[in-house]
Short mmCIF file of C-alpha atoms in Angstrom, two decimals:
data_model
loop_
_atom_site.label_atom_id
_atom_site.label_comp_id
_atom_site.label_asym_id
_atom_site.label_seq_id
_atom_site.Cartn_x
_atom_site.Cartn_y
_atom_site.Cartn_z
CA UNK A 1 -0.20 3.69 -22.36
CA UNK A 2 -3.86 4.20 -23.32
CA UNK A 3 -6.61 2.55 -21.36
CA UNK A 4 -10.39 2.76 -21.35
CA UNK A 5 -11.54 3.74 -17.88
CA UNK A 6 -15.16 3.04 -18.82
CA UNK A 7 -14.54 -0.72 -18.76
CA UNK A 8 -12.91 -0.61 -15.33
CA UNK A 9 -16.16 -0.41 -13.38
CA UNK A 10 -17.84 -3.83 -13.26
CA UNK A 11 -20.05 -3.04 -10.26
CA UNK A 12 -21.20 0.09 -8.45
CA UNK A 13 -19.22 -1.21 -5.46
CA UNK A 14 -15.83 -1.86 -7.07
CA UNK A 15 -13.59 -0.20 -9.65
CA UNK A 16 -10.04 -0.59 -10.91
CA UNK A 17 -8.08 2.64 -10.44
CA UNK A 18 -4.96 3.65 -12.39
CA UNK A 19 -2.04 5.68 -11.12
CA UNK A 20 -2.03 9.22 -12.47
CA UNK A 21 -4.94 11.62 -12.49
CA UNK A 22 -7.44 8.75 -12.23
CA UNK A 23 -6.26 7.92 -8.71
CA UNK A 24 -5.67 11.44 -7.45
CA UNK A 25 -8.94 12.88 -8.73
CA UNK A 26 -10.79 10.05 -6.97
CA UNK A 27 -8.78 10.60 -3.79
CA UNK A 28 -9.43 14.35 -3.82
CA UNK A 29 -13.14 13.76 -4.43
CA UNK A 30 -13.34 11.27 -1.54
CA UNK A 31 -11.70 13.78 0.81
CA UNK A 32 -13.80 16.76 -0.31
CA UNK A 33 -17.06 14.77 -0.11
CA UNK A 34 -16.32 13.29 3.31
CA UNK A 35 -18.63 14.22 6.15
CA UNK A 36 -17.43 12.49 9.33
CA UNK A 37 -14.10 10.70 9.36
CA UNK A 38 -11.10 9.97 7.13
CA UNK A 39 -8.24 7.55 7.71
CA UNK A 40 -5.20 7.79 5.44
CA UNK A 41 -2.32 5.36 5.97
CA UNK A 42 0.48 5.82 3.44
CA UNK A 43 4.09 4.69 3.18
CA UNK A 44 5.37 7.71 1.20
CA UNK A 45 3.92 11.24 1.29
CA UNK A 46 5.98 13.91 -0.45
CA UNK A 47 5.60 17.66 -0.13
CA UNK A 48 5.51 18.26 -3.90
CA UNK A 49 2.69 19.55 -6.12
CA UNK A 50 0.68 16.35 -5.70
CA UNK A 51 1.27 16.25 -1.96
CA UNK A 52 0.25 19.91 -1.59
CA UNK A 53 -2.94 19.19 -3.54
CA UNK A 54 -3.93 16.42 -1.13
CA UNK A 55 -2.87 18.45 1.94
CA UNK A 56 -5.12 21.27 0.77
CA UNK A 57 -8.07 18.89 0.44
CA UNK A 58 -7.39 17.45 3.91
CA UNK A 59 -7.22 20.89 5.52
CA UNK A 60 -10.47 21.92 3.82
CA UNK A 61 -12.15 18.76 5.17
CA UNK A 62 -10.77 19.46 8.65
CA UNK A 63 -12.27 22.97 8.48
CA UNK A 64 -15.65 21.25 8.05
CA UNK A 65 -15.06 19.36 11.31
CA UNK A 66 -14.28 16.08 9.59
CA UNK A 67 -12.10 13.94 11.88
CA UNK A 68 -8.92 13.11 10.00
CA UNK A 69 -6.26 10.59 10.98
CA UNK A 70 -3.07 10.68 8.89
CA UNK A 71 -0.49 7.94 9.53
CA UNK A 72 2.77 7.98 7.54
CA UNK A 73 5.59 5.49 7.73
CA UNK A 74 8.58 6.81 9.65
CA UNK A 75 11.05 5.60 7.02
CA UNK A 76 9.11 6.06 3.79
CA UNK A 77 8.04 9.59 4.74
CA UNK A 78 11.24 10.53 6.55
CA UNK A 79 11.55 13.72 4.48
CA UNK A 80 8.03 14.95 5.32
CA UNK A 81 8.61 18.52 6.61
CA UNK A 82 8.07 19.14 10.31
CA UNK A 83 6.53 22.54 9.56
CA UNK A 84 3.88 20.89 7.38
CA UNK A 85 3.15 18.40 10.13
CA UNK A 86 2.73 21.27 12.59
CA UNK A 87 0.44 23.10 10.17
CA UNK A 88 -1.73 19.99 9.78
CA UNK A 89 -1.97 19.52 13.52
CA UNK A 90 -2.94 23.20 13.98
CA UNK A 91 -5.68 22.57 11.41
CA UNK A 92 -7.08 19.82 13.64
CA UNK A 93 -5.69 16.82 11.77
CA UNK A 94 -4.51 13.90 13.89
CA UNK A 95 -1.02 13.05 12.65
CA UNK A 96 1.67 10.58 13.61
CA UNK A 97 4.52 8.58 12.13
CA UNK A 98 4.50 4.81 12.28
CA UNK A 99 7.77 3.56 13.81
CA UNK A 100 9.90 6.71 13.41
CA UNK A 101 13.36 5.96 12.07
CA UNK A 102 14.93 8.17 14.75
CA UNK A 103 13.74 8.93 18.26
CA UNK A 104 15.32 10.09 21.47
CA UNK A 105 16.17 6.54 22.50
CA UNK A 106 16.58 4.37 19.40
CA UNK A 107 17.34 3.94 15.72
CA UNK A 108 14.72 1.65 14.23
CA UNK A 109 14.38 -0.09 10.85
CA UNK A 110 12.29 -3.22 11.41
CA UNK A 111 8.60 -3.43 10.70
CA UNK A 112 7.19 -0.79 8.30
CA UNK A 113 3.74 0.51 7.42
CA UNK A 114 3.78 -0.29 3.69
CA UNK A 115 0.03 -0.45 3.02
CA UNK A 116 -1.62 2.40 1.08
CA UNK A 117 -5.16 2.77 2.37
CA UNK A 118 -7.65 5.63 2.40
CA UNK A 119 -11.13 5.16 3.86
CA UNK A 120 -13.84 7.75 4.49
CA UNK A 121 -17.12 7.74 6.39
CA UNK A 122 -17.11 3.93 6.57
CA UNK A 123 -18.47 3.83 3.05
CA UNK A 124 -15.64 4.31 0.52
CA UNK A 125 -12.06 3.05 0.44
CA UNK A 126 -9.03 3.12 -1.85
CA UNK A 127 -6.54 0.28 -1.46
CA UNK A 128 -3.50 -0.25 -3.67
CA UNK A 129 0.17 0.46 -4.19
CA UNK A 130 0.01 4.18 -4.96
CA UNK A 131 1.78 6.69 -2.70
CA UNK A 132 1.24 10.46 -2.54
CA UNK A 133 3.88 12.01 -4.81
CA UNK A 134 4.32 13.56 -8.25
CA UNK A 135 5.94 10.40 -9.58
CA UNK A 136 2.68 8.51 -9.05
CA UNK A 137 0.68 11.29 -10.69
CA UNK A 138 3.03 12.10 -13.54
CA UNK A 139 4.17 15.49 -14.82
CA UNK A 140 4.30 17.30 -18.14
CA UNK A 141 7.64 15.64 -18.88
CA UNK A 142 7.49 12.34 -16.97
CA UNK A 143 4.79 9.63 -17.11
CA UNK A 144 3.34 8.37 -13.86
CA UNK A 145 4.78 5.21 -12.34
CA UNK A 146 2.70 2.24 -13.43
CA UNK A 147 0.53 1.17 -10.52
CA UNK A 148 -3.05 0.37 -9.52
CA UNK A 149 -5.58 0.60 -6.71
CA UNK A 150 -9.10 -0.65 -6.08
CA UNK A 151 -11.98 1.60 -5.04
CA UNK A 152 -14.54 -0.09 -2.82
CA UNK A 153 -17.92 1.43 -1.99
CA UNK A 154 -20.46 0.37 0.61
CA UNK A 155 -20.44 -1.90 3.68
CA UNK A 156 -17.05 -3.35 2.86
CA UNK A 157 -15.43 -0.06 3.94
CA UNK A 158 -16.55 -0.42 7.57
CA UNK A 159 -14.07 -3.08 8.75
CA UNK A 160 -11.28 -1.36 6.82
CA UNK A 161 -11.92 1.83 8.76
CA UNK A 162 -12.03 -0.12 12.03
CA UNK A 163 -8.64 -1.67 11.29
CA UNK A 164 -7.12 1.70 10.35
CA UNK A 165 -8.45 3.18 13.55
CA UNK A 166 -6.92 0.36 15.60
CA UNK A 167 -3.53 0.83 13.93
CA UNK A 168 -3.55 4.61 14.38
CA UNK A 169 -4.59 4.44 18.04
CA UNK A 170 -2.27 1.47 18.75
CA UNK A 171 -5.12 -0.77 19.86
CA UNK A 172 -2.99 -3.90 19.89
CA UNK A 173 -5.80 -6.36 20.57
CA UNK A 174 -8.00 -5.09 17.75
CA UNK A 175 -5.03 -4.74 15.43
CA UNK A 176 -4.12 -8.38 16.05
CA UNK A 177 -7.59 -9.63 15.15
CA UNK A 178 -8.61 -10.53 11.64
CA UNK A 179 -11.25 -8.25 10.24
CA UNK A 180 -14.39 -9.50 8.54
CA UNK A 181 -12.94 -9.81 5.12
CA UNK A 182 -15.36 -11.35 2.64
CA UNK A 183 -18.19 -9.52 0.95
CA UNK A 184 -20.44 -10.83 -1.79
CA UNK A 185 -21.15 -7.69 -3.77
CA UNK A 186 -23.38 -9.46 -6.24
CA UNK A 187 -23.94 -12.98 -7.53
CA UNK A 188 -20.66 -13.26 -9.44
CA UNK A 189 -18.36 -10.95 -7.41
CA UNK A 190 -16.88 -11.63 -3.98
CA UNK A 191 -14.21 -9.46 -2.38
CA UNK A 192 -11.72 -10.31 0.37
CA UNK A 193 -9.60 -7.84 2.32
CA UNK A 194 -6.24 -9.55 2.84
CA UNK A 195 -3.57 -8.50 5.32
CA UNK A 196 0.05 -9.40 5.80
CA UNK A 197 1.71 -8.57 9.10
CA UNK A 198 4.00 -11.43 10.04
CA UNK A 199 4.53 -10.22 13.60
CA UNK A 200 0.75 -10.27 14.14
CA UNK A 201 0.60 -13.74 12.54
CA UNK A 202 -1.27 -12.44 9.52
CA UNK A 203 -0.01 -14.12 6.36
CA UNK A 204 -3.18 -13.87 4.32
CA UNK A 205 -1.67 -12.32 1.18
CA UNK A 206 1.31 -14.68 1.07
CA UNK A 207 -0.93 -17.69 1.60
CA UNK A 208 -3.47 -16.52 -0.99
CA UNK A 209 -0.75 -16.14 -3.63
CA UNK A 210 0.68 -19.59 -2.94
CA UNK A 211 -2.71 -21.31 -2.83
CA UNK A 212 -3.94 -19.63 -6.01
CA UNK A 213 -0.72 -20.33 -7.92
CA UNK A 214 -0.70 -23.98 -6.85
CA UNK A 215 -4.37 -24.41 -7.83
CA UNK A 216 -4.04 -22.67 -11.19
CA UNK A 217 -5.29 -24.64 -14.19
CA UNK A 218 -4.62 -22.50 -17.24
CA UNK A 219 -2.94 -19.10 -16.88
CA UNK A 220 -1.12 -16.93 -14.34
CA UNK A 221 -0.21 -13.29 -14.99
CA UNK A 222 1.75 -11.48 -12.29
CA UNK A 223 2.87 -7.86 -12.26
CA UNK A 224 5.77 -7.64 -9.84
CA UNK A 225 7.77 -4.59 -8.94
CA UNK A 226 10.80 -5.43 -6.74
CA UNK A 227 10.21 -9.09 -7.66
CA UNK A 228 12.42 -11.25 -5.46
CA UNK A 229 10.20 -14.07 -4.20
CA UNK A 230 11.13 -16.47 -1.46
CA UNK A 231 11.41 -20.24 -1.76
CA UNK A 232 7.68 -20.95 -1.30
CA UNK A 233 6.58 -18.69 -4.16
CA UNK A 234 9.33 -20.02 -6.43
CA UNK A 235 8.29 -23.59 -5.70
CA UNK A 236 4.63 -22.75 -6.31
CA UNK A 237 5.48 -21.22 -9.69
CA UNK A 238 7.64 -24.24 -10.56
CA UNK A 239 4.79 -26.60 -9.67
CA UNK A 240 2.31 -24.63 -11.77
CA UNK A 241 4.70 -24.60 -14.72
CA UNK A 242 5.12 -28.40 -14.45
CA UNK A 243 1.33 -28.64 -14.61
CA UNK A 244 1.44 -26.86 -18.00
CA UNK A 245 0.00 -23.61 -16.64
CA UNK A 246 0.95 -20.64 -18.83
CA UNK A 247 2.82 -18.16 -16.62
CA UNK A 248 3.62 -14.56 -17.53
CA UNK A 249 5.61 -12.19 -15.32
CA UNK A 250 5.59 -8.42 -15.95
CA UNK A 251 8.79 -7.05 -14.41
CA UNK A 252 10.68 -3.77 -14.22
CA UNK A 253 12.80 -2.80 -17.19
CA UNK A 254 13.77 0.39 -15.37
CA UNK A 255 13.59 0.85 -11.63
CA UNK A 256 14.08 3.37 -8.85
CA UNK A 257 16.07 0.63 -7.10
CA UNK A 258 18.62 -0.52 -9.69
CA UNK A 259 20.29 -3.08 -7.41
CA UNK A 260 16.95 -4.75 -6.70
CA UNK A 261 16.28 -4.92 -10.42
CA UNK A 262 19.70 -6.50 -10.94
CA UNK A 263 18.85 -9.03 -8.22
CA UNK A 264 15.64 -9.90 -10.08
CA UNK A 265 17.64 -10.35 -13.30
CA UNK A 266 19.73 -12.95 -11.50
CA UNK A 267 16.58 -15.14 -11.36
CA UNK A 268 15.81 -14.87 -15.09
CA UNK A 269 17.66 -18.01 -16.16
CA UNK A 270 15.94 -20.11 -13.51
CA UNK A 271 12.49 -18.72 -14.35
CA UNK A 272 13.01 -19.24 -18.08
CA UNK A 273 14.06 -22.84 -17.39
CA UNK A 274 10.58 -23.37 -15.94
CA UNK A 275 9.07 -22.10 -19.24
CA UNK A 276 7.84 -18.93 -17.53
CA UNK A 277 7.41 -15.98 -19.90
CA UNK A 278 9.23 -12.81 -18.83
CA UNK A 279 8.29 -9.29 -19.95
CA UNK A 280 10.07 -6.07 -19.00
CA UNK A 281 8.17 -2.79 -18.84
CA UNK A 282 10.39 0.07 -20.04
CA UNK A 283 7.91 2.94 -20.60
CA UNK A 284 8.02 4.15 -16.99
CA UNK A 285 8.95 2.83 -13.57
CA UNK A 286 6.88 -0.21 -12.71
CA UNK A 287 5.49 -0.07 -9.18
CA UNK A 288 2.39 -2.26 -9.52
CA UNK A 289 1.74 -5.37 -7.44
CA UNK A 290 -1.05 -7.45 -8.92
CA UNK A 291 -2.01 -10.83 -10.36
CA UNK A 292 -4.75 -12.52 -12.33
CA UNK A 293 -5.18 -16.31 -12.34
CA UNK A 294 -7.48 -18.33 -14.60
CA UNK A 295 -9.58 -15.28 -15.46
CA UNK A 296 -11.27 -15.54 -12.06
CA UNK A 297 -8.88 -14.66 -9.18
CA UNK A 298 -7.42 -11.16 -9.01
CA UNK A 299 -5.36 -9.41 -6.36
CA UNK A 300 -4.21 -5.78 -6.24
CA UNK A 301 -2.49 -3.98 -3.39
CA UNK A 302 0.76 -3.04 -1.68
CA UNK A 303 2.27 -6.53 -1.33
CA UNK A 304 5.50 -7.15 -3.22
CA UNK A 305 6.60 -10.69 -3.94
CA UNK A 306 9.68 -10.48 -1.73
CA UNK A 307 10.66 -11.18 1.86
CA UNK A 308 10.26 -7.58 3.01
CA UNK A 309 6.54 -7.71 2.26
CA UNK A 310 6.22 -11.28 3.53
CA UNK A 311 7.99 -10.79 6.87
CA UNK A 312 8.81 -7.15 7.50
CA UNK A 313 5.87 -4.93 6.57
CA UNK A 314 2.21 -4.25 7.18
CA UNK A 315 0.48 -4.84 3.84
CA UNK A 316 -3.05 -4.83 2.48
CA UNK A 317 -4.42 -6.31 -0.75
CA UNK A 318 -7.86 -6.67 -2.25
CA UNK A 319 -8.71 -10.13 -3.57
CA UNK A 320 -11.53 -10.27 -6.10
CA UNK A 321 -13.19 -13.48 -7.23
CA UNK A 322 -15.05 -12.51 -10.38
CA UNK A 323 -14.93 -13.69 -13.98
CA UNK A 324 -16.06 -10.29 -15.25
CA UNK A 325 -13.52 -8.27 -13.25
CA UNK A 326 -10.63 -10.67 -13.85
CA UNK A 327 -11.21 -10.80 -17.60
CA UNK A 328 -11.29 -7.01 -17.69
CA UNK A 329 -8.04 -6.74 -15.75
CA UNK A 330 -6.43 -9.52 -17.78
CA UNK A 331 -7.12 -7.46 -20.91
CA UNK A 332 -5.39 -4.51 -19.22
CA UNK A 333 -2.34 -6.62 -18.40
CA UNK A 334 -2.28 -8.07 -21.92
CA UNK A 335 -2.16 -4.53 -23.29
CA UNK A 336 0.78 -3.78 -21.01
CA UNK A 337 2.54 -6.95 -22.17
CA UNK A 338 2.09 -5.81 -25.76
CA UNK A 339 4.21 -2.76 -24.88
CA UNK A 340 6.89 -4.75 -23.02
CA UNK A 341 10.17 -6.26 -24.14
CA UNK A 342 10.01 -10.05 -24.00
CA UNK A 343 12.99 -11.77 -22.41
CA UNK A 344 13.90 -15.09 -24.02
CA UNK A 345 16.87 -17.44 -23.48
CA UNK A 346 18.34 -16.03 -26.69
CA UNK A 347 17.99 -12.34 -25.79
CA UNK A 348 19.19 -13.09 -22.24
CA UNK A 349 22.32 -14.74 -23.59
CA UNK A 350 23.08 -11.63 -25.65
CA UNK A 351 22.52 -9.30 -22.67
CA UNK A 352 24.34 -11.40 -20.09
CA UNK A 353 28.06 -10.80 -20.43
CA UNK A 354 30.36 -12.27 -17.81
CA UNK A 355 30.52 -8.89 -16.09
CA UNK A 356 26.69 -8.53 -16.15
CA UNK A 357 26.25 -11.98 -14.65
CA UNK A 358 28.66 -11.08 -11.86
CA UNK A 359 26.88 -7.79 -11.11
CA UNK A 360 23.49 -9.57 -11.04
CA UNK A 361 24.89 -12.28 -8.76
CA UNK A 362 26.42 -9.85 -6.28
CA UNK A 363 23.28 -7.67 -6.36
CA UNK A 364 21.14 -10.69 -5.56
CA UNK A 365 23.11 -11.72 -2.50
CA UNK A 366 23.60 -8.18 -1.20
CA UNK A 367 19.87 -7.55 -1.55
CA UNK A 368 19.08 -10.78 0.29
CA UNK A 369 21.42 -9.79 3.13
CA UNK A 370 19.82 -6.33 3.34
CA UNK A 371 16.37 -7.94 3.47
CA UNK A 372 17.43 -10.16 6.36
CA UNK A 373 18.99 -7.29 8.32
CA UNK A 374 16.04 -4.94 7.80
CA UNK A 375 13.34 -7.56 8.26
CA UNK A 376 14.68 -9.20 11.38
CA UNK A 377 16.21 -6.24 13.21
CA UNK A 378 15.53 -7.44 16.75
CA UNK A 379 15.45 -4.20 18.69
CA UNK A 380 11.87 -3.01 19.39
CA UNK A 381 10.45 -5.18 16.60
CA UNK A 382 6.94 -4.72 17.94
CA UNK A 383 7.10 -0.93 17.98
CA UNK A 384 3.94 0.53 16.38
#
């Protein structure tokens, strides 16, 4: 889908970043221009062409004596080759897995590192939902997964780097503290760094979504991959709809997790009964997690509207309060909607055979059970 990158920079301190070459060229530039220290905390890092490109940039930076800390989730990056890890460590890169799935004494699901954060020299950061893999970059035959990140420049990067350092070094006290999270970049733009880590009593992203939805006056647009919200989000959307707020949801038409998509489809009838507009994106896999409310409040990051993100993962979002930025991003989302298939009660009735309804129903409850098991696995829940 075409987009005009020139309109995505509304301040020298903040820019909307698209999956594909836009994200990876920025990431490579940040790494190659770094001088002192890089923190990269990623859920999924694959050893494909895109992964090799970023590994090469990291090794080059390490050769310049840049301190590099690479933290990958033990489940998301389970397939990361041990020989590549060894090569990175030989190059001087500090590497570890967050909560390895297997160890000598346990099998662990539980809490995951789901945030996607890169920060360099305490002056530039990338925060979003984009992992390191070909599917997020795209290939000659396959489009990139639809996703976004935010690039932040300046003082706002300092506390992000401090938090990443605390997580990597397992500084529990610092990790448990809230970071300074609000920055007024200019008169009409303020930025908040929001975290969700239920075990550390950080529910900032969940609470921001609920508060903003409940306070909406005119319009809510949400892009939701793996959309399976809990009761509080559903009730907030229902309340907003009763208040005559126009609500649009951009959801997955195709997904890398078909059962989760089926579970989302189970909610369609309920959502449509609230007069919520539903749009399915079918041009590529939808992986974005973002929202715009009333052309003023925007959030972009790693947080999915489901219980895994709410209660089982470490997440980070950027919240932007800005009329200029939100209007720009709303135009982007409107363009996406123009390329989506709209789901109406009539089209849903045609699609929903008795067998389809049963599959959606069973997918919903199986997915909910899996969420409960994974999220609340009791053994070594605080492992980090």
